[in-house]
mmCIF file of C-alpha atoms and ligand atoms in Angstrom:
data_model
loop_
_atom_site.group_PDB
_atom_site.id
_atom_site.type_symbol
_atom_site.label_atom_id
_atom_site.label_comp_id
_atom_site.label_asym_id
_atom_site.label_seq_id
_atom_site.Cartn_x
_atom_site.Cartn_y
_atom_site.Cartn_z
ATOM 1 C CA MET A 726 0.000 0.000 0.000
ATOM 2 C CA ALA A 727 2.725 2.428 1.040
ATOM 3 C CA SER A 728 4.711 1.602 -2.059
ATOM 4 C CA ARG A 729 1.633 2.132 -4.171
ATOM 5 C CA ILE A 730 1.185 5.639 -2.773
ATOM 6 C CA PHE A 731 4.847 6.289 -3.370
ATOM 7 C CA PHE A 732 4.492 5.067 -6.918
ATOM 8 C CA CYS A 733 1.538 7.391 -7.603
ATOM 9 C CA LEU A 734 3.330 10.333 -6.081
ATOM 10 C CA TRP A 735 6.324 9.604 -8.235
ATOM 11 C CA GLY A 736 4.142 9.478 -11.347
ATOM 12 C CA TYR A 737 2.633 12.801 -10.329
ATOM 13 C CA LEU A 738 6.069 14.353 -9.849
ATOM 14 C CA LEU A 739 7.121 13.188 -13.303
ATOM 15 C CA LEU A 740 4.135 15.022 -14.750
ATOM 16 C CA VAL A 741 4.792 18.322 -13.006
ATOM 17 C CA LEU A 742 8.562 18.425 -13.114
ATOM 18 C CA PRO A 743 10.090 20.133 -16.124
ATOM 19 C CA ALA A 744 11.075 17.799 -18.954
ATOM 20 C CA THR A 745 14.782 18.093 -18.216
ATOM 21 C CA ALA A 746 14.332 16.756 -14.699
ATOM 22 C CA SER A 747 12.680 13.568 -15.917
ATOM 23 C CA ALA A 748 15.064 13.182 -18.846
ATOM 24 C CA ALA A 749 18.192 12.543 -16.794
ATOM 25 C CA LEU A 750 19.021 8.928 -16.076
ATOM 26 C CA SER A 751 20.170 8.087 -12.547
ATOM 27 C CA PRO A 752 21.971 5.121 -10.968
ATOM 28 C CA TYR A 753 19.424 5.234 -8.128
ATOM 29 C CA TYR A 754 16.301 5.134 -10.286
ATOM 30 C CA TYR A 755 15.022 1.837 -8.842
ATOM 31 C CA GLY A 756 16.246 2.532 -5.295
ATOM 32 C CA GLY A 757 12.688 3.228 -4.111
ATOM 33 C CA THR A 758 10.613 1.013 -6.381
ATOM 34 C CA CYS A 759 12.773 -2.109 -6.468
ATOM 35 C CA PRO A 760 15.968 -2.301 -4.420
ATOM 36 C CA ASN A 761 16.323 -5.977 -5.461
ATOM 37 C CA ALA A 762 16.468 -5.216 -9.173
ATOM 38 C CA LEU A 763 20.238 -4.886 -9.593
ATOM 39 C CA PRO A 764 21.258 -7.892 -7.439
ATOM 40 C CA THR A 765 18.732 -10.026 -9.321
ATOM 41 C CA ILE A 766 20.100 -9.057 -12.742
ATOM 42 C CA LYS A 767 23.626 -9.715 -11.529
ATOM 43 C CA ARG A 768 22.709 -13.165 -10.244
ATOM 44 C CA VAL A 769 21.122 -14.263 -13.542
ATOM 45 C CA VAL A 770 23.997 -12.834 -15.624
ATOM 46 C CA GLU A 771 26.616 -14.578 -13.481
ATOM 47 C CA ALA A 772 24.791 -17.897 -13.816
ATOM 48 C CA ALA A 773 24.488 -17.494 -17.588
ATOM 49 C CA VAL A 774 28.157 -16.553 -17.983
ATOM 50 C CA SER A 775 29.311 -19.475 -15.869
ATOM 51 C CA ARG A 776 27.228 -21.815 -18.059
ATOM 52 C CA GLU A 777 28.766 -20.324 -21.213
ATOM 53 C CA ARG A 778 31.513 -17.693 -21.041
ATOM 54 C CA ARG A 779 30.671 -16.358 -24.485
ATOM 55 C CA MET A 780 27.263 -15.246 -23.227
ATOM 56 C CA GLY A 781 28.955 -12.297 -21.497
ATOM 57 C CA ALA A 782 30.221 -11.128 -24.876
ATOM 58 C CA SER A 783 26.825 -11.591 -26.478
ATOM 59 C CA LEU A 784 25.085 -9.567 -23.768
ATOM 60 C CA LEU A 785 27.606 -6.724 -24.074
ATOM 61 C CA ARG A 786 27.047 -6.620 -27.814
ATOM 62 C CA LEU A 787 23.252 -6.493 -27.383
ATOM 63 C CA HIS A 788 23.462 -3.250 -25.387
ATOM 64 C CA PHE A 789 25.795 -1.702 -27.978
ATOM 65 C CA HIS A 790 23.449 -2.605 -30.819
ATOM 66 C CA ASP A 791 20.445 -1.391 -28.879
ATOM 67 C CA CYS A 792 21.988 2.027 -28.256
ATOM 68 C CA PHE A 793 23.178 2.504 -31.841
ATOM 69 C CA VAL A 794 19.754 1.888 -33.373
ATOM 70 C CA ASN A 795 17.319 4.645 -32.354
ATOM 71 C CA GLY A 796 18.825 5.057 -28.900
ATOM 72 C CA CYS A 797 18.919 2.659 -25.936
ATOM 73 C CA ASP A 798 15.244 1.697 -25.999
ATOM 74 C CA ALA A 799 15.255 -2.119 -26.265
ATOM 75 C CA SER A 800 13.857 -1.909 -29.797
ATOM 76 C CA LEU A 801 16.191 -4.721 -30.859
ATOM 77 C CA LEU A 802 14.413 -7.135 -28.527
ATOM 78 C CA LEU A 803 11.063 -6.905 -30.331
ATOM 79 C CA ASP A 804 10.118 -10.040 -32.258
ATOM 80 C CA PRO A 805 8.739 -9.761 -35.793
ATOM 81 C CA SER A 806 4.976 -9.207 -35.960
ATOM 82 C CA PRO A 807 2.574 -7.735 -38.518
ATOM 83 C CA THR A 808 3.408 -4.260 -37.164
ATOM 84 C CA ILE A 809 7.062 -4.780 -36.131
ATOM 85 C CA ASP A 810 9.751 -4.876 -38.809
ATOM 86 C CA SER A 811 12.097 -6.635 -36.449
ATOM 87 C CA GLU A 812 15.681 -5.470 -36.060
ATOM 88 C CA LYS A 813 16.514 -9.094 -35.298
ATOM 89 C CA ASN A 814 16.431 -9.698 -39.061
ATOM 90 C CA ALA A 815 19.146 -7.073 -39.526
ATOM 91 C CA LEU A 816 21.442 -8.358 -36.775
ATOM 92 C CA PRO A 817 23.151 -11.512 -37.930
ATOM 93 C CA ASN A 818 24.391 -13.639 -35.081
ATOM 94 C CA ALA A 819 22.831 -11.532 -32.330
ATOM 95 C CA ARG A 820 22.298 -13.865 -29.395
ATOM 96 C CA GLY A 821 21.421 -13.771 -25.716
ATOM 97 C CA PHE A 822 17.710 -13.014 -26.069
ATOM 98 C CA GLU A 823 16.737 -15.985 -23.894
ATOM 99 C CA VAL A 824 18.929 -14.704 -21.063
ATOM 100 C CA ILE A 825 17.255 -11.292 -21.296
ATOM 101 C CA ASP A 826 13.853 -13.032 -21.069
ATOM 102 C CA GLN A 827 15.015 -14.919 -18.015
ATOM 103 C CA ILE A 828 16.328 -11.749 -16.351
ATOM 104 C CA LYS A 829 13.066 -9.956 -17.063
ATOM 105 C CA SER A 830 10.977 -12.701 -15.528
ATOM 106 C CA GLU A 831 13.185 -12.964 -12.410
ATOM 107 C CA VAL A 832 13.350 -9.190 -11.961
ATOM 108 C CA ASP A 833 9.596 -8.786 -12.235
ATOM 109 C CA LYS A 834 9.203 -11.516 -9.625
ATOM 110 C CA ALA A 835 11.776 -9.880 -7.325
ATOM 111 C CA CYS A 836 10.106 -6.469 -7.684
ATOM 112 C CA GLY A 837 6.587 -7.816 -7.260
ATOM 113 C CA ARG A 838 5.533 -5.951 -10.403
ATOM 114 C CA PRO A 839 6.997 -4.973 -13.768
ATOM 115 C CA VAL A 840 8.870 -1.745 -12.995
ATOM 116 C CA VAL A 841 12.254 -2.416 -14.621
ATOM 117 C CA SER A 842 12.488 -1.661 -18.344
ATOM 118 C CA CYS A 843 14.062 -4.009 -20.866
ATOM 119 C CA ALA A 844 16.379 -1.201 -21.990
ATOM 120 C CA ASP A 845 17.722 -0.859 -18.433
ATOM 121 C CA ILE A 846 18.104 -4.638 -18.184
ATOM 122 C CA LEU A 847 20.300 -4.559 -21.310
ATOM 123 C CA ALA A 848 22.486 -1.800 -19.847
ATOM 124 C CA VAL A 849 22.953 -3.540 -16.489
ATOM 125 C CA ALA A 850 23.483 -6.980 -18.059
ATOM 126 C CA ALA A 851 26.257 -5.508 -20.234
ATOM 127 C CA ARG A 852 28.038 -4.098 -17.179
ATOM 128 C CA ASP A 853 27.594 -7.288 -15.132
ATOM 129 C CA SER A 854 28.951 -9.330 -18.065
ATOM 130 C CA VAL A 855 32.085 -7.209 -18.293
ATOM 131 C CA VAL A 856 32.625 -7.544 -14.551
ATOM 132 C CA ALA A 857 32.030 -11.317 -14.658
ATOM 133 C CA LEU A 858 34.778 -11.652 -17.277
ATOM 134 C CA GLY A 859 37.331 -9.616 -15.336
ATOM 135 C CA GLY A 860 36.656 -6.086 -16.585
ATOM 136 C CA PRO A 861 35.928 -2.791 -14.843
ATOM 137 C CA THR A 862 32.713 -1.874 -13.095
ATOM 138 C CA TRP A 863 30.727 1.349 -13.289
ATOM 139 C CA LYS A 864 27.471 2.812 -12.025
ATOM 140 C CA VAL A 865 24.860 2.197 -14.714
ATOM 141 C CA LYS A 866 22.506 5.126 -15.119
ATOM 142 C CA LEU A 867 18.881 3.982 -15.161
ATOM 143 C CA GLY A 868 15.384 5.101 -16.005
ATOM 144 C CA ARG A 869 15.270 4.257 -19.723
ATOM 145 C CA ARG A 870 11.895 3.235 -21.038
ATOM 146 C CA ASP A 871 11.076 0.780 -23.817
ATOM 147 C CA SER A 872 10.050 1.584 -27.364
ATOM 148 C CA THR A 873 6.825 0.357 -28.909
ATOM 149 C CA THR A 874 8.333 0.053 -32.385
ATOM 150 C CA ALA A 875 11.476 -1.173 -34.127
ATOM 151 C CA SER A 876 13.239 -0.240 -37.330
ATOM 152 C CA ARG A 877 15.068 -2.747 -39.429
ATOM 153 C CA THR A 878 16.143 -0.038 -41.868
ATOM 154 C CA ALA A 879 17.663 2.022 -39.035
ATOM 155 C CA ALA A 880 19.456 -1.078 -37.783
ATOM 156 C CA GLU A 881 20.964 -1.645 -41.202
ATOM 157 C CA ALA A 882 21.950 2.002 -41.592
ATOM 158 C CA ASP A 883 23.182 2.851 -38.089
ATOM 159 C CA LEU A 884 25.330 -0.112 -37.098
ATOM 160 C CA PRO A 885 28.990 0.180 -38.060
ATOM 161 C CA SER A 886 30.227 -2.308 -40.655
ATOM 162 C CA PRO A 887 33.262 -4.565 -40.169
ATOM 163 C CA PHE A 888 34.292 -3.620 -43.721
ATOM 164 C CA SER A 889 34.475 0.129 -42.962
ATOM 165 C CA ASP A 890 37.642 2.188 -43.112
ATOM 166 C CA LEU A 891 38.663 4.485 -40.242
ATOM 167 C CA PRO A 892 36.959 7.690 -41.503
ATOM 168 C CA GLU A 893 33.655 5.869 -41.832
ATOM 169 C CA LEU A 894 33.997 4.357 -38.356
ATOM 170 C CA ILE A 895 34.753 7.776 -36.915
ATOM 171 C CA SER A 896 31.793 9.434 -38.623
ATOM 172 C CA GLY A 897 29.514 6.521 -37.696
ATOM 173 C CA PHE A 898 30.315 7.026 -34.007
ATOM 174 C CA LYS A 899 30.108 10.804 -34.295
ATOM 175 C CA LYS A 900 26.523 10.465 -35.533
ATOM 176 C CA HIS A 901 25.738 9.091 -32.082
ATOM 177 C CA GLY A 902 27.670 11.779 -30.194
ATOM 178 C CA LEU A 903 30.716 9.552 -29.664
ATOM 179 C CA ASN A 904 34.242 10.716 -30.440
ATOM 180 C CA GLU A 905 37.424 8.958 -31.601
ATOM 181 C CA LYS A 906 38.389 8.010 -28.080
ATOM 182 C CA ASP A 907 34.972 6.414 -27.549
ATOM 183 C CA LEU A 908 35.398 4.546 -30.840
ATOM 184 C CA VAL A 909 38.762 3.111 -29.877
ATOM 185 C CA VAL A 910 37.998 2.249 -26.283
ATOM 186 C CA LEU A 911 34.549 0.770 -27.009
ATOM 187 C CA SER A 912 35.992 -1.291 -29.856
ATOM 188 C CA GLY A 913 37.973 -2.791 -26.981
ATOM 189 C CA GLY A 914 34.713 -4.674 -26.325
ATOM 190 C CA HIS A 915 36.203 -7.015 -28.915
ATOM 191 C CA THR A 916 38.467 -8.285 -26.172
ATOM 192 C CA LEU A 917 35.468 -10.607 -25.688
ATOM 193 C CA GLY A 918 33.674 -13.012 -27.977
ATOM 194 C CA PHE A 919 33.722 -14.357 -31.517
ATOM 195 C CA ALA A 920 32.998 -13.414 -35.102
ATOM 196 C CA GLN A 921 31.816 -15.490 -38.040
ATOM 197 C CA CYS A 922 34.129 -16.261 -40.951
ATOM 198 C CA GLY A 923 31.964 -14.235 -43.352
ATOM 199 C CA THR A 924 32.897 -11.068 -41.443
ATOM 200 C CA PHE A 925 36.695 -11.513 -41.784
ATOM 201 C CA LYS A 926 37.149 -13.704 -44.873
ATOM 202 C CA ASN A 927 38.041 -10.950 -47.309
ATOM 203 C CA ARG A 928 40.589 -9.528 -44.902
ATOM 204 C CA THR A 929 42.132 -12.948 -44.429
ATOM 205 C CA TYR A 930 42.637 -13.619 -48.135
ATOM 206 C CA ASN A 931 42.984 -10.193 -49.751
ATOM 207 C CA GLU A 932 44.416 -7.794 -47.202
ATOM 208 C CA THR A 933 47.938 -9.156 -47.388
ATOM 209 C CA TYR A 934 49.561 -5.749 -46.781
ATOM 210 C CA ASN A 935 47.902 -5.249 -43.430
ATOM 211 C CA ILE A 936 47.694 -8.610 -41.696
ATOM 212 C CA ASN A 937 50.281 -10.761 -39.960
ATOM 213 C CA PRO A 938 50.995 -13.616 -42.433
ATOM 214 C CA ASN A 939 51.037 -16.391 -39.834
ATOM 215 C CA PHE A 940 47.834 -15.117 -38.315
ATOM 216 C CA ALA A 941 46.194 -14.952 -41.758
ATOM 217 C CA GLN A 942 47.303 -18.474 -42.564
ATOM 218 C CA LYS A 943 45.867 -19.826 -39.334
ATOM 219 C CA LEU A 944 42.563 -18.098 -40.017
ATOM 220 C CA ARG A 945 42.369 -19.520 -43.523
ATOM 221 C CA SER A 946 42.388 -23.049 -42.176
ATOM 222 C CA SER A 947 39.085 -22.435 -40.393
ATOM 223 C CA CYS A 948 37.671 -19.985 -42.933
ATOM 224 C CA PRO A 949 37.799 -21.441 -46.462
ATOM 225 C CA PRO A 950 37.501 -19.166 -49.535
ATOM 226 C CA ASN A 951 34.145 -20.724 -50.342
ATOM 227 C CA GLY A 952 31.641 -21.712 -47.678
ATOM 228 C CA GLY A 953 32.169 -22.013 -43.930
ATOM 229 C CA ASP A 954 30.787 -18.515 -43.483
ATOM 230 C CA ARG A 955 29.453 -19.276 -40.019
ATOM 231 C CA ASN A 956 32.663 -20.764 -38.630
ATOM 232 C CA LEU A 957 33.804 -18.833 -35.584
ATOM 233 C CA ALA A 958 37.122 -17.246 -34.671
ATOM 234 C CA PRO A 959 37.860 -15.371 -31.421
ATOM 235 C CA LEU A 960 38.058 -11.581 -31.700
ATOM 236 C CA ASP A 961 41.245 -11.679 -29.617
ATOM 237 C CA PRO A 962 43.371 -14.559 -28.256
ATOM 238 C CA THR A 963 41.549 -14.504 -24.901
ATOM 239 C CA PRO A 964 37.844 -14.202 -25.847
ATOM 240 C CA ALA A 965 36.570 -14.998 -22.344
ATOM 241 C CA ARG A 966 38.783 -12.518 -20.521
ATOM 242 C CA PHE A 967 38.443 -8.756 -20.457
ATOM 243 C CA ASP A 968 42.093 -7.745 -20.983
ATOM 244 C CA ILE A 969 44.314 -5.595 -23.205
ATOM 245 C CA ALA A 970 45.138 -8.410 -25.664
ATOM 246 C CA TYR A 971 42.787 -6.872 -28.241
ATOM 247 C CA PHE A 972 44.977 -3.752 -28.374
ATOM 248 C CA THR A 973 48.391 -5.470 -28.224
ATOM 249 C CA ASN A 974 47.180 -7.690 -31.045
ATOM 250 C CA LEU A 975 46.406 -4.709 -33.257
ATOM 251 C CA LYS A 976 50.011 -3.569 -32.921
ATOM 252 C CA TYR A 977 51.086 -6.869 -34.519
ATOM 253 C CA LYS A 978 48.490 -6.608 -37.333
ATOM 254 C CA LYS A 979 46.469 -9.383 -35.764
ATOM 255 C CA GLY A 980 43.113 -7.642 -35.633
ATOM 256 C CA LEU A 981 40.399 -10.066 -36.744
ATOM 257 C CA LEU A 982 38.046 -7.630 -38.473
ATOM 258 C CA HIS A 983 39.057 -5.070 -41.062
ATOM 259 C CA SER A 984 37.413 -2.444 -38.818
ATOM 260 C CA ASP A 985 39.544 -3.574 -35.860
ATOM 261 C CA GLN A 986 42.822 -3.231 -37.741
ATOM 262 C CA GLN A 987 41.752 0.172 -39.068
ATOM 263 C CA LEU A 988 42.251 1.532 -35.546
ATOM 264 C CA PHE A 989 45.975 0.841 -35.911
ATOM 265 C CA SER A 990 46.898 1.438 -39.533
ATOM 266 C CA GLY A 991 48.867 4.668 -39.472
ATOM 267 C CA GLY A 992 45.849 6.897 -38.771
ATOM 268 C CA SER A 993 44.816 9.285 -36.018
ATOM 269 C CA THR A 994 43.823 6.507 -33.587
ATOM 270 C CA ASP A 995 47.195 4.701 -33.485
ATOM 271 C CA ASN A 996 48.303 6.520 -30.347
ATOM 272 C CA LEU A 997 45.233 5.545 -28.367
ATOM 273 C CA VAL A 998 45.712 1.913 -29.332
ATOM 274 C CA LYS A 999 49.304 2.163 -28.085
ATOM 275 C CA THR A 1000 48.142 3.708 -24.825
ATOM 276 C CA TYR A 1001 45.568 1.020 -24.089
ATOM 277 C CA SER A 1002 47.918 -1.770 -25.146
ATOM 278 C CA SER A 1003 50.323 -0.810 -22.389
ATOM 279 C CA ASN A 1004 48.013 0.630 -19.766
ATOM 280 C CA PRO A 1005 45.170 -1.599 -18.554
ATOM 281 C CA GLN A 1006 44.105 0.995 -15.959
ATOM 282 C CA ALA A 1007 43.546 3.560 -18.700
ATOM 283 C CA PHE A 1008 41.553 1.030 -20.751
ATOM 284 C CA TRP A 1009 39.412 0.071 -17.725
ATOM 285 C CA ARG A 1010 38.750 3.696 -16.761
ATOM 286 C CA ASP A 1011 37.970 4.968 -20.254
ATOM 287 C CA PHE A 1012 35.890 1.916 -21.199
ATOM 288 C CA ALA A 1013 33.679 2.475 -18.152
ATOM 289 C CA LYS A 1014 33.305 6.161 -19.005
ATOM 290 C CA SER A 1015 32.441 5.526 -22.630
ATOM 291 C CA MET A 1016 29.941 2.797 -21.724
ATOM 292 C CA VAL A 1017 28.039 5.318 -19.593
ATOM 293 C CA LYS A 1018 28.166 7.754 -22.498
ATOM 294 C CA MET A 1019 26.930 5.135 -24.965
ATOM 295 C CA GLY A 1020 24.154 4.196 -22.529
ATOM 296 C CA ASN A 1021 22.965 7.800 -22.673
ATOM 297 C CA ILE A 1022 22.197 7.750 -26.394
ATOM 298 C CA LYS A 1023 18.656 9.031 -26.899
ATOM 299 C CA PRO A 1024 16.909 7.188 -24.065
ATOM 300 C CA LEU A 1025 13.141 7.353 -23.737
ATOM 301 C CA THR A 1026 12.357 8.804 -20.308
ATOM 302 C CA GLY A 1027 9.465 10.120 -18.212
ATOM 303 C CA ASN A 1028 6.210 9.304 -19.960
ATOM 304 C CA GLN A 1029 7.794 8.337 -23.244
ATOM 305 C CA GLY A 1030 7.500 4.736 -24.354
ATOM 306 C CA GLN A 1031 6.555 2.126 -21.769
ATOM 307 C CA VAL A 1032 7.921 -0.503 -19.432
ATOM 308 C CA ARG A 1033 7.312 -3.687 -21.387
ATOM 309 C CA LEU A 1034 5.769 -6.706 -19.677
ATOM 310 C CA ASN A 1035 7.513 -9.011 -22.142
ATOM 311 C CA CYS A 1036 10.732 -7.769 -23.719
ATOM 312 C CA ARG A 1037 9.785 -9.391 -27.036
ATOM 313 C CA MET A 1038 6.576 -7.399 -27.594
ATOM 314 C CA ALA A 1039 5.054 -4.028 -26.937
ATOM 315 C CA ASN A 1040 2.310 -4.002 -24.279
HETATM 316 C C1 HEM B 850 33.534 -0.152 -34.088
HETATM 317 C C2 HEM B 850 32.567 -0.706 -34.746
HETATM 318 C C3 HEM B 850 32.175 -2.141 -34.573
HETATM 319 C C4 HEM B 850 32.057 -3.051 -35.570
HETATM 320 C C5 HEM B 850 32.261 -2.809 -37.059
HETATM 321 C C6 HEM B 850 31.694 -4.304 -34.949
HETATM 322 C C7 HEM B 850 31.467 -5.478 -35.652
HETATM 323 C C8 HEM B 850 31.310 -6.708 -35.074
HETATM 324 C C9 HEM B 850 31.174 -7.939 -35.813
HETATM 325 C C10 HEM B 850 31.132 -8.065 -37.331
HETATM 326 C C11 HEM B 850 31.089 -8.946 -34.910
HETATM 327 C C12 HEM B 850 30.909 -10.426 -35.216
HETATM 328 C C13 HEM B 850 29.462 -10.663 -35.502
HETATM 329 C C14 HEM B 850 29.146 -11.916 -36.245
HETATM 330 O O1 HEM B 850 30.029 -12.738 -36.503
HETATM 331 O O2 HEM B 850 27.983 -12.059 -36.601
HETATM 332 C C15 HEM B 850 31.158 -8.350 -33.595
HETATM 333 C C16 HEM B 850 31.097 -9.065 -32.402
HETATM 334 C C17 HEM B 850 31.132 -8.472 -31.167
HETATM 335 N N1 HEM B 850 31.097 -7.130 -30.897
HETATM 336 FE FE1 HEM B 850 31.403 -5.644 -32.245
HETATM 337 N N2 HEM B 850 31.604 -4.140 -33.605
HETATM 338 C C18 HEM B 850 31.882 -2.834 -33.319
HETATM 339 C C19 HEM B 850 31.855 -2.247 -32.075
HETATM 340 C C20 HEM B 850 31.537 -2.905 -30.910
HETATM 341 C C21 HEM B 850 31.322 -2.270 -29.642
HETATM 342 C C22 HEM B 850 31.318 -0.768 -29.417
HETATM 343 C C23 HEM B 850 31.086 -3.258 -28.738
HETATM 344 C C24 HEM B 850 30.790 -3.152 -27.258
HETATM 345 C C25 HEM B 850 31.236 -2.200 -26.477
HETATM 346 C C26 HEM B 850 31.167 -4.511 -29.438
HETATM 347 C C27 HEM B 850 31.062 -5.748 -28.869
HETATM 348 C C28 HEM B 850 31.122 -6.944 -29.555
HETATM 349 C C29 HEM B 850 31.211 -8.240 -28.899
HETATM 350 C C30 HEM B 850 31.323 -8.482 -27.409
HETATM 351 C C31 HEM B 850 31.193 -9.208 -29.918
HETATM 352 C C32 HEM B 850 31.226 -10.738 -29.750
HETATM 353 C C33 HEM B 850 29.809 -11.233 -29.566
HETATM 354 C C34 HEM B 850 29.665 -12.725 -29.351
HETATM 355 O O3 HEM B 850 30.642 -13.469 -29.266
HETATM 356 O O4 HEM B 850 28.493 -13.164 -29.260
HETATM 357 N N3 HEM B 850 31.417 -4.261 -30.760
HETATM 358 N N4 HEM B 850 31.286 -6.992 -33.723
HETATM 359 C C1 NAG B 851 39.259 -11.313 -52.785
HETATM 360 O O1 NAG B 851 39.089 -10.223 -53.689
HETATM 361 C C2 NAG B 851 38.543 -10.623 -54.938
HETATM 362 C C3 NAG B 851 38.575 -9.365 -55.822
HETATM 363 O O2 NAG B 851 37.952 -8.295 -55.163
HETATM 364 C C4 NAG B 851 37.142 -11.172 -54.726
HETATM 365 O O3 NAG B 851 36.571 -11.567 -55.943
HETATM 366 C C5 NAG B 851 37.221 -12.367 -53.791
HETATM 367 O O4 NAG B 851 35.919 -12.820 -53.490
HETATM 368 C C6 NAG B 851 37.955 -11.993 -52.514
HETATM 369 N N1 NAG B 851 38.182 -13.167 -51.714
HETATM 370 C C7 NAG B 851 37.551 -13.441 -50.575
HETATM 371 C C8 NAG B 851 37.893 -14.744 -49.949
HETATM 372 O O5 NAG B 851 36.773 -12.685 -50.067
HETATM 373 C C1 NAG B 852 38.407 -6.908 -49.928
HETATM 374 O O1 NAG B 852 39.763 -6.637 -49.741
HETATM 375 C C2 NAG B 852 40.319 -5.840 -50.760
HETATM 376 C C3 NAG B 852 41.826 -5.717 -50.478
HETATM 377 O O2 NAG B 852 42.046 -5.105 -49.244
HETATM 378 C C4 NAG B 852 39.628 -4.484 -50.806
HETATM 379 O O3 NAG B 852 40.154 -3.685 -51.837
HETATM 380 C C5 NAG B 852 38.128 -4.699 -51.017
HETATM 381 O O4 NAG B 852 37.450 -3.475 -50.958
HETATM 382 C C6 NAG B 852 37.591 -5.646 -49.966
HETATM 383 N N1 NAG B 852 36.192 -5.947 -50.238
HETATM 384 C C7 NAG B 852 35.265 -5.824 -49.316
HETATM 385 C C8 NAG B 852 33.873 -6.223 -49.710
HETATM 386 O O5 NAG B 852 35.481 -5.381 -48.212
#
C-alpha cells in the first residue's frame, strides 16, 4: 500500500517536473521502487556466464546494438509481428535473447511488479557481463523506457560495418555523439567473444599488406575461400577474458576484423591503441566512461515509451 502511494506520487512528480528533470538517467532510479532489481540481474547474468563464457560477450554486444539503433530503448528485442519490422532480421548472429527473457521474468518476480524496463536490463546486463569476465565496473545510469516500435532499416543504416575504413567508423560514431576516443575504447569490447568467418574472410585472403601472415594463414584453415561462413574465430586470443590483448594484437596486425585493424593502420587513432595496449588501468577507466556515455544515447524517459511486460513485444 505504502509503495503504491509512493508510486503514484512519483508518477505525479514526473508530470509536473520540467522535462529536463525527468530526462536525466540516474543510478538510483530503482532505489525506491525495487531495491532488489540490480542484485537479481547480476545473479542471472553470473549464472548465464558461468554456463557459457561467451554469453557475457553476447550480452555486451546487445546493449551496444540497442543504443546505436534509435537510442537505448530495447527496440532490438522486439520479435517480428505484422506491425514490427524486427531489427533481429538485420542483426546476424545476435544472441542472448533468452537470457534477457530470463532476467526480465526474475526481476519482475523480485520487484513484485513490472517496474524495470528491458532497456535498463540490457544496460545492467552488459556491465555485469564485463565484470564477470574480469573487466571494470561502473554505475549504470537507469530510467530508460522501452520503445513500442522497431526499425530494421535504421538497424541496417546505423550499425557500423566490419568492412568500414577508419573515416567511416569515426563518422559513424560521431553520428551518435561519440568521439574517436569512444570509438577506440569501445571497440575494446572485442576483447570478448567471436565473429563469423563471413565477417573476416576478405581480410584474411585479400588484405595481405595489413595482416600478420602467420595469423592470416591460421585463419584460412578455419575460414575457407568458399563456404564455412558461419565458422567462428575469437576476436582476440583470450575471448573470455576482459584484458588488453585486443589492443596489443592490433600492434602486430592481428586484428580479426578489417574495422579492428583500421584503428591501428597509421591513422589518427594509433596513439590511443598504443596507450591502451600498455596501460590496462587507462583502458578500464575509459571503457567504463564511454559505456556510460553510450548508454545515454537518446533514451526514452518520463512518460515516453513504456515498461514492457515481455521484452519481445510491446504491451
Ligand atoms: C567499431 C565498430 C564495430 C564493428 C564494425 C563491430 C562489428 C562486429 C562484428 C562483425 C562482430 C561479429 C558478428 C558476427 O560474426 O555475426 C562483432 C562481435 C562483437 N562485438 Fe562488435 N563491432 C563494433 C563495435 C563494438 C562495440 C562498441 C562493442 C561493445 C562495447 C562490441 C562488442 C562486440 C562483442 C562483445 C562481440 C562478440 C559477440 C559474441 O561473441 O556473441 N562491438 N562486432
Ligand atoms: C578477394 O578479392 C577478390 C577481388 O575483389 C574477390 O573476388 C574475392 O571474393 C575476394 N576473396 C575473398 C575470400 O573474399
Ligand atoms: C576486400 O579486400 C580488398 C583488399 O584489401 C579491398 O580492396 C576490397 O574493398 C575488400 N572488399 C570488401 C567487400 O570489403
